[in-house]
Amino acid sequence: MEKALKVIGLALLYVLAFVVVETLGRFHPYAWTYSAVLAAVVAAWPYFKLCQRYPMPGVAMLCAVLLLMFNFAIGQGHELLALGCFILGFVAEGLRKLFGNYRGRTGVITSYAVMSLIPFSKTCVLWINYDIVKQMIIPNFQNIYYASTGGRLVSLSMLIMMIVITLVLAVITMWILTRNWRPHEQYEIFRA
């Protein structure tokens, strides 16, 4: 039971990393729009520790589901975010299984790169339906957001560039964190 609580605690630290980054969006709309770029660096440590200490199947999906639940709890969840969390969480789990949950660092690096794209499933509404975004934003900030962005935050080329930068930062950050990787021979959570 204690180890299960530690797993959930680290997963909640992963979610907290996104929350801290997204709060910057209160200062300027671009900070919310580009939050995935910074979150790719900030959320890497909790995800790495979670995978290193408890390299069992389901860790990536746990992080994705907790992130989704938190966003719905604060009123910023939507169908695209739910779809992104489940698809990207599932792909991340598949990569960890393909490359090994605990035999090396490749599974953690590739799965984290996929997990770093989850914020785009939240912000993609900016390019699809800006009215949804205006409903999600606290009423006091609606006018500030609209005045700063003119109703259209970024172009499609900026979105693509932002995705590429996020992936590169996620891979580099996780590569640095896993340089001294000490894989466990078995799942620590199942040890007596």
JSON list of C-alpha atoms in Angstrom, two decimals:
[
{"chain": "A", "resi": 1, "resn": "MET", "atom": "CA", "xyz": [0.00, 0.00, 0.00]},
{"chain": "A", "resi": 2, "resn": "GLU", "atom": "CA", "xyz": [2.85, 2.37, 0.84]},
{"chain": "A", "resi": 3, "resn": "LYS", "atom": "CA", "xyz": [4.49, 1.81, -2.53]},
{"chain": "A", "resi": 4, "resn": "ALA", "atom": "CA", "xyz": [1.21, 2.35, -4.36]},
{"chain": "A", "resi": 5, "resn": "LEU", "atom": "CA", "xyz": [0.90, 5.70, -2.58]},
{"chain": "A", "resi": 6, "resn": "LYS", "atom": "CA", "xyz": [4.44, 6.60, -3.67]},
{"chain": "A", "resi": 7, "resn": "VAL", "atom": "CA", "xyz": [3.53, 5.79, -7.29]},
{"chain": "A", "resi": 8, "resn": "ILE", "atom": "CA", "xyz": [0.46, 8.02, -7.09]},
{"chain": "A", "resi": 9, "resn": "GLY", "atom": "CA", "xyz": [2.52, 10.71, -5.34]},
{"chain": "A", "resi": 10, "resn": "LEU", "atom": "CA", "xyz": [5.09, 10.83, -8.13]},
{"chain": "A", "resi": 11, "resn": "ALA", "atom": "CA", "xyz": [2.33, 10.82, -10.75]},
{"chain": "A", "resi": 12, "resn": "LEU", "atom": "CA", "xyz": [0.74, 13.77, -8.96]},
{"chain": "A", "resi": 13, "resn": "LEU", "atom": "CA", "xyz": [4.11, 15.57, -9.04]},
{"chain": "A", "resi": 14, "resn": "TYR", "atom": "CA", "xyz": [4.05, 15.06, -12.81]},
{"chain": "A", "resi": 15, "resn": "VAL", "atom": "CA", "xyz": [0.59, 16.69, -12.93]},
{"chain": "A", "resi": 16, "resn": "LEU", "atom": "CA", "xyz": [1.77, 19.49, -10.62]},
{"chain": "A", "resi": 17, "resn": "ALA", "atom": "CA", "xyz": [4.58, 20.30, -13.05]},
{"chain": "A", "resi": 18, "resn": "PHE", "atom": "CA", "xyz": [1.97, 21.02, -15.74]},
{"chain": "A", "resi": 19, "resn": "VAL", "atom": "CA", "xyz": [-0.14, 23.03, -13.32]},
{"chain": "A", "resi": 20, "resn": "VAL", "atom": "CA", "xyz": [2.81, 25.24, -12.37]},
{"chain": "A", "resi": 21, "resn": "VAL", "atom": "CA", "xyz": [3.65, 25.87, -16.01]},
{"chain": "A", "resi": 22, "resn": "GLU", "atom": "CA", "xyz": [0.05, 26.58, -17.00]},
{"chain": "A", "resi": 23, "resn": "THR", "atom": "CA", "xyz": [-0.36, 29.17, -14.24]},
{"chain": "A", "resi": 24, "resn": "LEU", "atom": "CA", "xyz": [2.05, 31.33, -16.25]},
{"chain": "A", "resi": 25, "resn": "GLY", "atom": "CA", "xyz": [-0.83, 31.68, -18.70]},
{"chain": "A", "resi": 26, "resn": "ARG", "atom": "CA", "xyz": [-2.43, 34.09, -16.27]},
{"chain": "A", "resi": 27, "resn": "PHE", "atom": "CA", "xyz": [0.33, 36.57, -17.08]},
{"chain": "A", "resi": 28, "resn": "HIS", "atom": "CA", "xyz": [0.12, 36.33, -20.86]},
{"chain": "A", "resi": 29, "resn": "PRO", "atom": "CA", "xyz": [-1.87, 34.17, -23.28]},
{"chain": "A", "resi": 30, "resn": "TYR", "atom": "CA", "xyz": [1.24, 33.02, -25.12]},
{"chain": "A", "resi": 31, "resn": "ALA", "atom": "CA", "xyz": [2.52, 31.49, -21.88]},
{"chain": "A", "resi": 32, "resn": "TRP", "atom": "CA", "xyz": [-0.56, 29.25, -21.88]},
{"chain": "A", "resi": 33, "resn": "THR", "atom": "CA", "xyz": [-0.39, 28.57, -25.61]},
{"chain": "A", "resi": 34, "resn": "TYR", "atom": "CA", "xyz": [3.28, 27.56, -25.47]},
{"chain": "A", "resi": 35, "resn": "SER", "atom": "CA", "xyz": [3.06, 25.86, -22.06]},
{"chain": "A", "resi": 36, "resn": "ALA", "atom": "CA", "xyz": [3.90, 22.49, -23.61]},
{"chain": "A", "resi": 37, "resn": "VAL", "atom": "CA", "xyz": [7.40, 23.69, -24.49]},
{"chain": "A", "resi": 38, "resn": "LEU", "atom": "CA", "xyz": [8.31, 24.54, -20.89]},
{"chain": "A", "resi": 39, "resn": "ALA", "atom": "CA", "xyz": [6.36, 21.59, -19.48]},
{"chain": "A", "resi": 40, "resn": "ALA", "atom": "CA", "xyz": [8.51, 19.23, -21.57]},
{"chain": "A", "resi": 41, "resn": "VAL", "atom": "CA", "xyz": [11.44, 20.24, -19.37]},
{"chain": "A", "resi": 42, "resn": "VAL", "atom": "CA", "xyz": [9.69, 20.74, -16.01]},
{"chain": "A", "resi": 43, "resn": "ALA", "atom": "CA", "xyz": [7.65, 17.50, -16.02]},
{"chain": "A", "resi": 44, "resn": "ALA", "atom": "CA", "xyz": [10.59, 15.30, -17.06]},
{"chain": "A", "resi": 45, "resn": "TRP", "atom": "CA", "xyz": [11.99, 14.70, -13.57]},
{"chain": "A", "resi": 46, "resn": "PRO", "atom": "CA", "xyz": [8.81, 13.29, -11.96]},
{"chain": "A", "resi": 47, "resn": "TYR", "atom": "CA", "xyz": [8.19, 11.06, -14.99]},
{"chain": "A", "resi": 48, "resn": "PHE", "atom": "CA", "xyz": [11.79, 9.82, -14.94]},
{"chain": "A", "resi": 49, "resn": "LYS", "atom": "CA", "xyz": [11.67, 9.04, -11.22]},
{"chain": "A", "resi": 50, "resn": "LEU", "atom": "CA", "xyz": [8.36, 7.27, -11.62]},
{"chain": "A", "resi": 51, "resn": "CYS", "atom": "CA", "xyz": [9.70, 5.10, -14.45]},
{"chain": "A", "resi": 52, "resn": "GLN", "atom": "CA", "xyz": [13.01, 4.47, -12.71]},
{"chain": "A", "resi": 53, "resn": "ARG", "atom": "CA", "xyz": [11.61, 3.47, -9.31]},
{"chain": "A", "resi": 54, "resn": "TYR", "atom": "CA", "xyz": [8.42, 1.74, -10.47]},
{"chain": "A", "resi": 55, "resn": "PRO", "atom": "CA", "xyz": [9.02, 0.50, -14.02]},
{"chain": "A", "resi": 56, "resn": "MET", "atom": "CA", "xyz": [5.72, -1.31, -14.33]},
{"chain": "A", "resi": 57, "resn": "PRO", "atom": "CA", "xyz": [3.13, -1.14, -17.10]},
{"chain": "A", "resi": 58, "resn": "GLY", "atom": "CA", "xyz": [0.51, 1.56, -16.70]},
{"chain": "A", "resi": 59, "resn": "VAL", "atom": "CA", "xyz": [2.71, 4.38, -15.38]},
{"chain": "A", "resi": 60, "resn": "ALA", "atom": "CA", "xyz": [2.33, 6.57, -18.48]},
{"chain": "A", "resi": 61, "resn": "MET", "atom": "CA", "xyz": [-1.42, 5.99, -18.63]},
{"chain": "A", "resi": 62, "resn": "LEU", "atom": "CA", "xyz": [-1.72, 6.82, -14.91]},
{"chain": "A", "resi": 63, "resn": "CYS", "atom": "CA", "xyz": [-0.02, 10.18, -15.51]},
{"chain": "A", "resi": 64, "resn": "ALA", "atom": "CA", "xyz": [-2.24, 10.90, -18.52]},
{"chain": "A", "resi": 65, "resn": "VAL", "atom": "CA", "xyz": [-5.46, 10.02, -16.67]},
{"chain": "A", "resi": 66, "resn": "LEU", "atom": "CA", "xyz": [-4.54, 12.08, -13.60]},
{"chain": "A", "resi": 67, "resn": "LEU", "atom": "CA", "xyz": [-3.73, 15.05, -15.82]},
{"chain": "A", "resi": 68, "resn": "LEU", "atom": "CA", "xyz": [-7.07, 14.63, -17.59]},
{"chain": "A", "resi": 69, "resn": "MET", "atom": "CA", "xyz": [-9.00, 14.34, -14.31]},
{"chain": "A", "resi": 70, "resn": "PHE", "atom": "CA", "xyz": [-7.33, 17.46, -12.93]},
{"chain": "A", "resi": 71, "resn": "ASN", "atom": "CA", "xyz": [-8.21, 19.50, -16.02]},
{"chain": "A", "resi": 72, "resn": "PHE", "atom": "CA", "xyz": [-11.85, 18.41, -15.86]},
{"chain": "A", "resi": 73, "resn": "ALA", "atom": "CA", "xyz": [-11.90, 19.22, -12.13]},
{"chain": "A", "resi": 74, "resn": "ILE", "atom": "CA", "xyz": [-10.80, 22.83, -12.79]},
{"chain": "A", "resi": 75, "resn": "GLY", "atom": "CA", "xyz": [-13.17, 23.20, -15.75]},
{"chain": "A", "resi": 76, "resn": "GLN", "atom": "CA", "xyz": [-10.55, 23.16, -18.51]},
{"chain": "A", "resi": 77, "resn": "GLY", "atom": "CA", "xyz": [-11.18, 19.66, -19.80]},
{"chain": "A", "resi": 78, "resn": "HIS", "atom": "CA", "xyz": [-12.75, 18.92, -23.16]},
{"chain": "A", "resi": 79, "resn": "GLU", "atom": "CA", "xyz": [-13.20, 15.99, -25.56]},
{"chain": "A", "resi": 80, "resn": "LEU", "atom": "CA", "xyz": [-10.01, 16.67, -27.50]},
{"chain": "A", "resi": 81, "resn": "LEU", "atom": "CA", "xyz": [-7.98, 16.62, -24.31]},
{"chain": "A", "resi": 82, "resn": "ALA", "atom": "CA", "xyz": [-9.58, 13.33, -23.26]},
{"chain": "A", "resi": 83, "resn": "LEU", "atom": "CA", "xyz": [-8.89, 11.84, -26.68]},
{"chain": "A", "resi": 84, "resn": "GLY", "atom": "CA", "xyz": [-5.28, 13.08, -26.59]},
{"chain": "A", "resi": 85, "resn": "CYS", "atom": "CA", "xyz": [-4.65, 11.77, -23.09]},
{"chain": "A", "resi": 86, "resn": "PHE", "atom": "CA", "xyz": [-5.92, 8.30, -23.90]},
{"chain": "A", "resi": 87, "resn": "ILE", "atom": "CA", "xyz": [-4.28, 8.00, -27.33]},
{"chain": "A", "resi": 88, "resn": "LEU", "atom": "CA", "xyz": [-0.92, 9.47, -26.30]},
{"chain": "A", "resi": 89, "resn": "GLY", "atom": "CA", "xyz": [-0.96, 7.57, -22.98]},
{"chain": "A", "resi": 90, "resn": "PHE", "atom": "CA", "xyz": [-1.65, 4.35, -24.87]},
{"chain": "A", "resi": 91, "resn": "VAL", "atom": "CA", "xyz": [1.14, 5.04, -27.40]},
{"chain": "A", "resi": 92, "resn": "ALA", "atom": "CA", "xyz": [3.58, 5.88, -24.57]},
{"chain": "A", "resi": 93, "resn": "GLU", "atom": "CA", "xyz": [2.71, 2.59, -22.86]},
{"chain": "A", "resi": 94, "resn": "GLY", "atom": "CA", "xyz": [3.28, 0.78, -26.15]},
{"chain": "A", "resi": 95, "resn": "LEU", "atom": "CA", "xyz": [6.72, 2.36, -26.56]},
{"chain": "A", "resi": 96, "resn": "ARG", "atom": "CA", "xyz": [7.69, 1.42, -23.01]},
{"chain": "A", "resi": 97, "resn": "LYS", "atom": "CA", "xyz": [6.64, -2.16, -23.70]},
{"chain": "A", "resi": 98, "resn": "LEU", "atom": "CA", "xyz": [8.39, -2.19, -27.08]},
{"chain": "A", "resi": 99, "resn": "PHE", "atom": "CA", "xyz": [11.70, -0.82, -25.79]},
{"chain": "A", "resi": 100, "resn": "GLY", "atom": "CA", "xyz": [11.48, -2.30, -22.30]},
{"chain": "A", "resi": 101, "resn": "ASN", "atom": "CA", "xyz": [9.95, -0.95, -19.13]},
{"chain": "A", "resi": 102, "resn": "TYR", "atom": "CA", "xyz": [13.03, -1.59, -17.04]},
{"chain": "A", "resi": 103, "resn": "ARG", "atom": "CA", "xyz": [15.77, -2.96, -19.31]},
{"chain": "A", "resi": 104, "resn": "GLY", "atom": "CA", "xyz": [17.04, 0.39, -20.52]},
{"chain": "A", "resi": 105, "resn": "ARG", "atom": "CA", "xyz": [16.42, 4.05, -21.05]},
{"chain": "A", "resi": 106, "resn": "THR", "atom": "CA", "xyz": [15.10, 4.03, -24.63]},
{"chain": "A", "resi": 107, "resn": "GLY", "atom": "CA", "xyz": [11.56, 3.17, -23.52]},
{"chain": "A", "resi": 108, "resn": "VAL", "atom": "CA", "xyz": [11.50, 6.02, -21.02]},
{"chain": "A", "resi": 109, "resn": "ILE", "atom": "CA", "xyz": [12.93, 8.59, -23.45]},
{"chain": "A", "resi": 110, "resn": "THR", "atom": "CA", "xyz": [10.56, 7.71, -26.30]},
{"chain": "A", "resi": 111, "resn": "SER", "atom": "CA", "xyz": [7.50, 7.39, -24.08]},
{"chain": "A", "resi": 112, "resn": "TYR", "atom": "CA", "xyz": [8.21, 10.75, -22.46]},
{"chain": "A", "resi": 113, "resn": "ALA", "atom": "CA", "xyz": [8.54, 12.38, -25.88]},
{"chain": "A", "resi": 114, "resn": "VAL", "atom": "CA", "xyz": [5.02, 11.16, -26.67]},
{"chain": "A", "resi": 115, "resn": "MET", "atom": "CA", "xyz": [3.72, 12.22, -23.24]},
{"chain": "A", "resi": 116, "resn": "SER", "atom": "CA", "xyz": [5.12, 15.72, -23.78]},
{"chain": "A", "resi": 117, "resn": "LEU", "atom": "CA", "xyz": [2.58, 16.15, -26.60]},
{"chain": "A", "resi": 118, "resn": "ILE", "atom": "CA", "xyz": [-0.43, 15.84, -24.27]},
{"chain": "A", "resi": 119, "resn": "PRO", "atom": "CA", "xyz": [-0.68, 19.62, -23.68]},
{"chain": "A", "resi": 120, "resn": "PHE", "atom": "CA", "xyz": [-1.23, 20.09, -27.41]},
{"chain": "A", "resi": 121, "resn": "SER", "atom": "CA", "xyz": [-4.45, 18.09, -27.14]},
{"chain": "A", "resi": 122, "resn": "LYS", "atom": "CA", "xyz": [-5.55, 20.79, -24.70]},
{"chain": "A", "resi": 123, "resn": "THR", "atom": "CA", "xyz": [-4.37, 23.83, -26.65]},
{"chain": "A", "resi": 124, "resn": "CYS", "atom": "CA", "xyz": [-5.30, 22.50, -30.11]},
{"chain": "A", "resi": 125, "resn": "VAL", "atom": "CA", "xyz": [-8.73, 24.10, -29.66]},
{"chain": "A", "resi": 126, "resn": "LEU", "atom": "CA", "xyz": [-6.99, 27.42, -30.29]},
{"chain": "A", "resi": 127, "resn": "TRP", "atom": "CA", "xyz": [-6.60, 26.38, -33.91]},
{"chain": "A", "resi": 128, "resn": "ILE", "atom": "CA", "xyz": [-9.92, 24.55, -34.17]},
{"chain": "A", "resi": 129, "resn": "ASN", "atom": "CA", "xyz": [-12.50, 26.56, -32.22]},
{"chain": "A", "resi": 130, "resn": "TYR", "atom": "CA", "xyz": [-11.39, 29.70, -30.39]},
{"chain": "A", "resi": 131, "resn": "ASP", "atom": "CA", "xyz": [-14.87, 30.15, -28.86]},
{"chain": "A", "resi": 132, "resn": "ILE", "atom": "CA", "xyz": [-14.30, 27.06, -26.71]},
{"chain": "A", "resi": 133, "resn": "VAL", "atom": "CA", "xyz": [-11.14, 28.68, -25.39]},
{"chain": "A", "resi": 134, "resn": "LYS", "atom": "CA", "xyz": [-12.99, 31.86, -24.47]},
{"chain": "A", "resi": 135, "resn": "GLN", "atom": "CA", "xyz": [-15.48, 29.76, -22.49]},
{"chain": "A", "resi": 136, "resn": "MET", "atom": "CA", "xyz": [-12.67, 27.95, -20.65]},
{"chain": "A", "resi": 137, "resn": "ILE", "atom": "CA", "xyz": [-10.85, 31.12, -19.67]},
{"chain": "A", "resi": 138, "resn": "ILE", "atom": "CA", "xyz": [-11.82, 32.90, -16.46]},
{"chain": "A", "resi": 139, "resn": "PRO", "atom": "CA", "xyz": [-14.21, 35.74, -17.45]},
{"chain": "A", "resi": 140, "resn": "ASN", "atom": "CA", "xyz": [-11.90, 38.44, -16.07]},
{"chain": "A", "resi": 141, "resn": "PHE", "atom": "CA", "xyz": [-9.16, 37.33, -18.43]},
{"chain": "A", "resi": 142, "resn": "GLN", "atom": "CA", "xyz": [-11.28, 36.97, -21.60]},
{"chain": "A", "resi": 143, "resn": "ASN", "atom": "CA", "xyz": [-10.81, 40.57, -22.74]},
{"chain": "A", "resi": 144, "resn": "ILE", "atom": "CA", "xyz": [-7.07, 40.49, -21.98]},
{"chain": "A", "resi": 145, "resn": "TYR", "atom": "CA", "xyz": [-6.61, 37.27, -23.94]},
{"chain": "A", "resi": 146, "resn": "TYR", "atom": "CA", "xyz": [-8.62, 38.51, -26.88]},
{"chain": "A", "resi": 147, "resn": "ALA", "atom": "CA", "xyz": [-6.92, 41.92, -26.95]},
{"chain": "A", "resi": 148, "resn": "SER", "atom": "CA", "xyz": [-3.47, 40.31, -26.80]},
{"chain": "A", "resi": 149, "resn": "THR", "atom": "CA", "xyz": [-4.16, 37.77, -29.50]},
{"chain": "A", "resi": 150, "resn": "GLY", "atom": "CA", "xyz": [-6.78, 39.30, -31.71]},
{"chain": "A", "resi": 151, "resn": "GLY", "atom": "CA", "xyz": [-8.72, 36.05, -31.50]},
{"chain": "A", "resi": 152, "resn": "ARG", "atom": "CA", "xyz": [-6.04, 34.03, -33.28]},
{"chain": "A", "resi": 153, "resn": "LEU", "atom": "CA", "xyz": [-2.98, 33.11, -31.28]},
{"chain": "A", "resi": 154, "resn": "VAL", "atom": "CA", "xyz": [-0.64, 31.40, -33.68]},
{"chain": "A", "resi": 155, "resn": "SER", "atom": "CA", "xyz": [-0.32, 30.17, -37.22]},
{"chain": "A", "resi": 156, "resn": "LEU", "atom": "CA", "xyz": [-0.18, 26.54, -38.31]},
{"chain": "A", "resi": 157, "resn": "SER", "atom": "CA", "xyz": [3.57, 26.86, -38.99]},
{"chain": "A", "resi": 158, "resn": "MET", "atom": "CA", "xyz": [4.09, 28.07, -35.41]},
{"chain": "A", "resi": 159, "resn": "LEU", "atom": "CA", "xyz": [2.12, 25.09, -34.12]},
{"chain": "A", "resi": 160, "resn": "ILE", "atom": "CA", "xyz": [4.31, 22.67, -36.08]},
{"chain": "A", "resi": 161, "resn": "MET", "atom": "CA", "xyz": [7.47, 24.43, -34.92]},
{"chain": "A", "resi": 162, "resn": "MET", "atom": "CA", "xyz": [6.22, 24.34, -31.33]},
{"chain": "A", "resi": 163, "resn": "ILE", "atom": "CA", "xyz": [5.56, 20.59, -31.54]},
{"chain": "A", "resi": 164, "resn": "VAL", "atom": "CA", "xyz": [9.05, 19.97, -32.94]},
{"chain": "A", "resi": 165, "resn": "ILE", "atom": "CA", "xyz": [10.70, 22.11, -30.25]},
{"chain": "A", "resi": 166, "resn": "THR", "atom": "CA", "xyz": [8.69, 20.33, -27.53]},
{"chain": "A", "resi": 167, "resn": "LEU", "atom": "CA", "xyz": [9.73, 16.90, -28.81]},
{"chain": "A", "resi": 168, "resn": "VAL", "atom": "CA", "xyz": [13.39, 17.91, -29.05]},
{"chain": "A", "resi": 169, "resn": "LEU", "atom": "CA", "xyz": [13.39, 19.41, -25.55]},
{"chain": "A", "resi": 170, "resn": "ALA", "atom": "CA", "xyz": [11.61, 16.36, -24.12]},
{"chain": "A", "resi": 171, "resn": "VAL", "atom": "CA", "xyz": [14.13, 13.95, -25.66]},
{"chain": "A", "resi": 172, "resn": "ILE", "atom": "CA", "xyz": [17.17, 16.03, -24.63]},
{"chain": "A", "resi": 173, "resn": "THR", "atom": "CA", "xyz": [15.90, 16.54, -21.07]},
{"chain": "A", "resi": 174, "resn": "MET", "atom": "CA", "xyz": [15.08, 12.86, -20.58]},
{"chain": "A", "resi": 175, "resn": "TRP", "atom": "CA", "xyz": [18.36, 11.81, -22.20]},
{"chain": "A", "resi": 176, "resn": "ILE", "atom": "CA", "xyz": [20.24, 13.97, -19.68]},
{"chain": "A", "resi": 177, "resn": "LEU", "atom": "CA", "xyz": [18.22, 12.60, -16.75]},
{"chain": "A", "resi": 178, "resn": "THR", "atom": "CA", "xyz": [18.78, 8.98, -17.82]},
{"chain": "A", "resi": 179, "resn": "ARG", "atom": "CA", "xyz": [22.54, 9.25, -18.44]},
{"chain": "A", "resi": 180, "resn": "ASN", "atom": "CA", "xyz": [23.27, 7.37, -15.22]},
{"chain": "A", "resi": 181, "resn": "TRP", "atom": "CA", "xyz": [20.31, 5.02, -15.61]},
{"chain": "A", "resi": 182, "resn": "ARG", "atom": "CA", "xyz": [20.27, 2.25, -13.04]},
{"chain": "A", "resi": 183, "resn": "PRO", "atom": "CA", "xyz": [17.53, -0.12, -14.21]},
{"chain": "A", "resi": 184, "resn": "HIS", "atom": "CA", "xyz": [15.90, -2.39, -11.67]},
{"chain": "A", "resi": 185, "resn": "GLU", "atom": "CA", "xyz": [15.96, -6.11, -12.32]},
{"chain": "A", "resi": 186, "resn": "GLN", "atom": "CA", "xyz": [12.31, -6.43, -11.34]},
{"chain": "A", "resi": 187, "resn": "TYR", "atom": "CA", "xyz": [9.37, -4.24, -10.50]},
{"chain": "A", "resi": 188, "resn": "GLU", "atom": "CA", "xyz": [10.16, -2.57, -7.20]},
{"chain": "A", "resi": 189, "resn": "ILE", "atom": "CA", "xyz": [6.48, -2.29, -6.33]},
{"chain": "A", "resi": 190, "resn": "PHE", "atom": "CA", "xyz": [6.21, -6.08, -6.18]},
{"chain": "A", "resi": 191, "resn": "ARG", "atom": "CA", "xyz": [9.19, -6.57, -3.89]},
{"chain": "A", "resi": 192, "resn": "ALA", "atom": "CA", "xyz": [8.51, -7.81, -0.38]}
]
